[in-house]
GROMACS .gro file of C-alpha atoms in nm:
model
  215
    1UNK     CA    1  10.640   9.607  10.335
    2UNK     CA    2  10.704   9.236  10.303
    3UNK     CA    3  10.633   8.981  10.574
    4UNK     CA    4  10.869   8.685  10.553
    5UNK     CA    5  10.904   8.361  10.744
    6UNK     CA    6  11.211   8.139  10.749
    7UNK     CA    7  11.156   7.783  10.873
    8UNK     CA    8  10.911   7.892  11.143
    9UNK     CA    9  10.760   7.628  11.370
   10UNK     CA   10  10.577   7.701  11.699
   11UNK     CA   11  10.754   7.505  11.970
   12UNK     CA   12  10.439   7.364  12.141
   13UNK     CA   13  10.319   7.215  11.809
   14UNK     CA   14  10.658   7.115  11.669
   15UNK     CA   15  10.626   6.737  11.691
   16UNK     CA   16  10.280   6.737  11.536
   17UNK     CA   17  10.352   6.988  11.260
   18UNK     CA   18  10.672   6.819  11.143
   19UNK     CA   19  10.460   6.514  11.053
   20UNK     CA   20  10.221   6.720  10.839
   21UNK     CA   21  10.245   6.881  10.496
   22UNK     CA   22  10.214   7.261  10.517
   23UNK     CA   23  10.264   7.555  10.281
   24UNK     CA   24  10.371   7.770  10.579
   25UNK     CA   25  10.537   7.583  10.864
   26UNK     CA   26  10.908   7.504  10.833
   27UNK     CA   27  10.929   7.674  10.493
   28UNK     CA   28  11.064   7.995  10.348
   29UNK     CA   29  10.775   8.215  10.241
   30UNK     CA   30  10.735   8.584  10.162
   31UNK     CA   31  10.413   8.785  10.157
   32UNK     CA   32  10.434   9.100   9.946
   33UNK     CA   33  10.196   9.398   9.940
   34UNK     CA   34   9.937   9.408   9.784
   35UNK     CA   35   9.886   9.030   9.790
   36UNK     CA   36   9.557   8.895   9.926
   37UNK     CA   37   9.638   8.558  10.079
   38UNK     CA   38   9.389   8.301  10.206
   39UNK     CA   39   9.534   8.047  10.447
   40UNK     CA   40   9.305   7.751  10.499
   41UNK     CA   41   9.380   7.602  10.834
   42UNK     CA   42   9.229   7.273  10.952
   43UNK     CA   43   9.172   7.240  11.325
   44UNK     CA   44   9.485   7.172  11.524
   45UNK     CA   45   9.732   7.313  11.272
   46UNK     CA   46   9.800   7.636  11.465
   47UNK     CA   47   9.582   7.892  11.287
   48UNK     CA   48   9.554   8.139  11.576
   49UNK     CA   49   9.911   8.065  11.678
   50UNK     CA   50  10.022   8.165  11.326
   51UNK     CA   51   9.833   8.496  11.347
   52UNK     CA   52   9.980   8.568  11.689
   53UNK     CA   53  10.331   8.494  11.563
   54UNK     CA   54  10.286   8.728  11.265
   55UNK     CA   55  10.174   9.006  11.501
   56UNK     CA   56  10.451   8.927  11.752
   57UNK     CA   57  10.224   8.828  12.037
   58UNK     CA   58  10.414   8.503  12.083
   59UNK     CA   59  10.784   8.426  12.081
   60UNK     CA   60  10.777   8.050  12.140
   61UNK     CA   61  10.892   7.943  11.795
   62UNK     CA   62  11.199   7.839  11.603
   63UNK     CA   63  11.305   8.005  11.279
   64UNK     CA   64  11.267   8.377  11.206
   65UNK     CA   65  11.002   8.630  11.104
   66UNK     CA   66  11.072   8.963  10.938
   67UNK     CA   67  10.865   9.275  10.879
   68UNK     CA   68  11.045   9.429  10.585
   69UNK     CA   69  11.415   9.403  10.670
   70UNK     CA   70  11.352   9.392  11.046
   71UNK     CA   71  11.369   9.064  11.236
   72UNK     CA   72  11.076   9.108  11.473
   73UNK     CA   73  11.273   8.955  11.762
   74UNK     CA   74  11.506   9.257  11.753
   75UNK     CA   75  11.235   9.525  11.776
   76UNK     CA   76  11.207   9.720  12.100
   77UNK     CA   77  10.870   9.817  12.249
   78UNK     CA   78  10.861  10.156  12.077
   79UNK     CA   79  10.951  10.015  11.736
   80UNK     CA   80  10.694   9.739  11.777
   81UNK     CA   81  10.423   9.994  11.863
   82UNK     CA   82  10.502  10.199  11.552
   83UNK     CA   83  10.471   9.896  11.325
   84UNK     CA   84  10.138   9.802  11.483
   85UNK     CA   85  10.006  10.156  11.458
   86UNK     CA   86  10.124  10.229  11.105
   87UNK     CA   87  10.191   9.905  10.914
   88UNK     CA   88   9.988   9.611  11.044
   89UNK     CA   89   9.624   9.602  11.155
   90UNK     CA   90   9.455   9.294  11.293
   91UNK     CA   91   9.119   9.131  11.357
   92UNK     CA   92   9.164   8.875  11.634
   93UNK     CA   93   8.955   8.561  11.653
   94UNK     CA   94   8.870   8.647  12.015
   95UNK     CA   95   8.820   9.015  11.910
   96UNK     CA   96   8.990   9.167  12.219
   97UNK     CA   97   8.749   9.453  12.266
   98UNK     CA   98   8.751   9.635  12.598
   99UNK     CA   99   8.424   9.514  12.754
  100UNK     CA  100   8.358   9.820  12.970
  101UNK     CA  101   8.411  10.067  12.685
  102UNK     CA  102   8.137  10.139  12.435
  103UNK     CA  103   8.163  10.003  12.083
  104UNK     CA  104   8.247  10.352  11.959
  105UNK     CA  105   8.515  10.404  12.226
  106UNK     CA  106   8.680  10.076  12.124
  107UNK     CA  107   8.695  10.200  11.765
  108UNK     CA  108   8.809  10.550  11.860
  109UNK     CA  109   9.104  10.417  12.060
  110UNK     CA  110   9.250  10.277  11.739
  111UNK     CA  111   9.156  10.576  11.528
  112UNK     CA  112   9.328  10.837  11.746
  113UNK     CA  113   9.641  10.643  11.852
  114UNK     CA  114   9.822  10.830  11.576
  115UNK     CA  115   9.737  11.112  11.335
  116UNK     CA  116   9.393  10.991  11.221
  117UNK     CA  117   9.379  10.857  10.866
  118UNK     CA  118   9.005  10.812  10.895
  119UNK     CA  119   8.761  11.090  10.983
  120UNK     CA  120   8.507  11.027  11.257
  121UNK     CA  121   8.219  11.057  11.011
  122UNK     CA  122   8.363  10.761  10.821
  123UNK     CA  123   8.319  10.551  11.136
  124UNK     CA  124   7.950  10.638  11.132
  125UNK     CA  125   7.922  10.535  10.766
  126UNK     CA  126   8.098  10.203  10.830
  127UNK     CA  127   7.879  10.133  11.133
  128UNK     CA  128   7.568  10.202  10.924
  129UNK     CA  129   7.699   9.981  10.644
  130UNK     CA  130   7.752   9.690  10.881
  131UNK     CA  131   7.428   9.749  11.071
  132UNK     CA  132   7.584   9.830  11.408
  133UNK     CA  133   7.522  10.205  11.426
  134UNK     CA  134   7.248  10.145  11.687
  135UNK     CA  135   7.492   9.986  11.937
  136UNK     CA  136   7.775  10.239  11.916
  137UNK     CA  137   7.699  10.378  12.263
  138UNK     CA  138   7.656  10.036  12.426
  139UNK     CA  139   7.933   9.875  12.631
  140UNK     CA  140   8.097   9.610  12.417
  141UNK     CA  141   8.008   9.349  12.679
  142UNK     CA  142   7.637   9.403  12.607
  143UNK     CA  143   7.673   9.356  12.232
  144UNK     CA  144   7.618   9.017  12.070
  145UNK     CA  145   7.926   8.835  11.944
  146UNK     CA  146   7.827   8.907  11.585
  147UNK     CA  147   7.796   9.277  11.666
  148UNK     CA  148   8.132   9.271  11.843
  149UNK     CA  149   8.288   9.104  11.541
  150UNK     CA  150   8.167   9.384  11.313
  151UNK     CA  151   8.294   9.644  11.560
  152UNK     CA  152   8.635   9.472  11.563
  153UNK     CA  153   8.646   9.487  11.182
  154UNK     CA  154   8.568   9.860  11.184
  155UNK     CA  155   8.832   9.912  11.454
  156UNK     CA  156   9.091   9.743  11.233
  157UNK     CA  157   9.002   9.959  10.932
  158UNK     CA  158   9.024  10.302  11.100
  159UNK     CA  159   9.401  10.294  11.152
  160UNK     CA  160   9.678  10.319  10.891
  161UNK     CA  161   9.801   9.983  10.762
  162UNK     CA  162   9.986   9.813  10.480
  163UNK     CA  163   9.872   9.468  10.594
  164UNK     CA  164   9.537   9.359  10.732
  165UNK     CA  165   9.567   9.030  10.919
  166UNK     CA  166   9.245   8.850  11.011
  167UNK     CA  167   9.172   8.532  11.203
  168UNK     CA  168   8.827   8.392  11.114
  169UNK     CA  169   8.678   8.744  11.090
  170UNK     CA  170   8.331   8.628  10.977
  171UNK     CA  171   8.285   8.327  11.203
  172UNK     CA  172   7.975   8.471  11.377
  173UNK     CA  173   7.822   8.652  11.079
  174UNK     CA  174   7.553   8.526  10.845
  175UNK     CA  175   7.629   8.529  10.473
  176UNK     CA  176   7.462   8.866  10.416
  177UNK     CA  177   7.656   9.044  10.689
  178UNK     CA  178   7.980   8.864  10.600
  179UNK     CA  179   7.943   8.984  10.240
  180UNK     CA  180   7.888   9.344  10.360
  181UNK     CA  181   8.194   9.323  10.583
  182UNK     CA  182   8.405   9.174  10.303
  183UNK     CA  183   8.298   9.453  10.067
  184UNK     CA  184   8.397   9.715  10.325
  185UNK     CA  185   8.734   9.548  10.379
  186UNK     CA  186   8.790   9.518  10.004
  187UNK     CA  187   8.724   9.888   9.948
  188UNK     CA  188   8.953   9.993  10.235
  189UNK     CA  189   9.240   9.768  10.123
  190UNK     CA  190   9.214   9.873   9.758
  191UNK     CA  191   9.215  10.239   9.860
  192UNK     CA  192   9.538  10.188  10.057
  193UNK     CA  193   9.690   9.931   9.820
  194UNK     CA  194   9.717   9.707  10.125
  195UNK     CA  195   9.768   9.334  10.154
  196UNK     CA  196   9.543   9.083  10.330
  197UNK     CA  197   9.633   8.766  10.518
  198UNK     CA  198   9.325   8.578  10.636
  199UNK     CA  199   9.295   8.241  10.804
  200UNK     CA  200   8.983   8.027  10.818
  201UNK     CA  201   8.869   7.668  10.839
  202UNK     CA  202   8.688   7.672  10.506
  203UNK     CA  203   8.713   7.792  10.148
  204UNK     CA  204   8.534   8.114  10.059
  205UNK     CA  205   8.485   8.358   9.774
  206UNK     CA  206   8.469   8.681   9.974
  207UNK     CA  207   8.793   8.817   9.828
  208UNK     CA  208   8.984   8.800   9.501
  209UNK     CA  209   9.277   8.608   9.645
  210UNK     CA  210   9.615   8.613   9.476
  211UNK     CA  211   9.724   8.300   9.667
  212UNK     CA  212   9.559   8.021   9.860
  213UNK     CA  213   9.772   7.821  10.101
  214UNK     CA  214   9.727   7.536  10.347
  215UNK     CA  215   9.862   7.584  10.698
   0.00000   0.00000   0.00000
């Protein structure tokens, strides 16, 4: 599935962004599976806004965005849910875990929303790999932000997807844990022949990117 943008500009940032040079805003650009795309995004250029637009959490923009041949503005609630359950997985910057559910329950919600593509024992292996197996039965609200970030990454990997979209997914991880998380993501995306779109403030060498762009 391709993700394409045609002259997209978020309305609240329009005046500012039109004065800046960008590889994304107000351009025609197509992302094609299995590309791995790094989007470096300086502060104030709309990094999280971009991720939210790609996932159709915001509609306050000009231009158009397509998932495959579908303009996302034309999708009804059921069609949107199917895309999010089958085609696009996401790691939010603010994580969006349910605080009163355990770490494991947060992961399981994503895993069982559809016919599971990931067995429950694989969740245990991923949790052990990322060093969070000991907090699986804790409410998410009692986990550190770094632990929550690793849980959010596992949650994103347990569902089917053709695209994995991530907004600063390693911001609260040290280099060792970030490297472990990147290796887990790499293995999952290669297995599925999936694409990656990741935004961050800085350059990195966690993935073998096919393109690097400036927001």
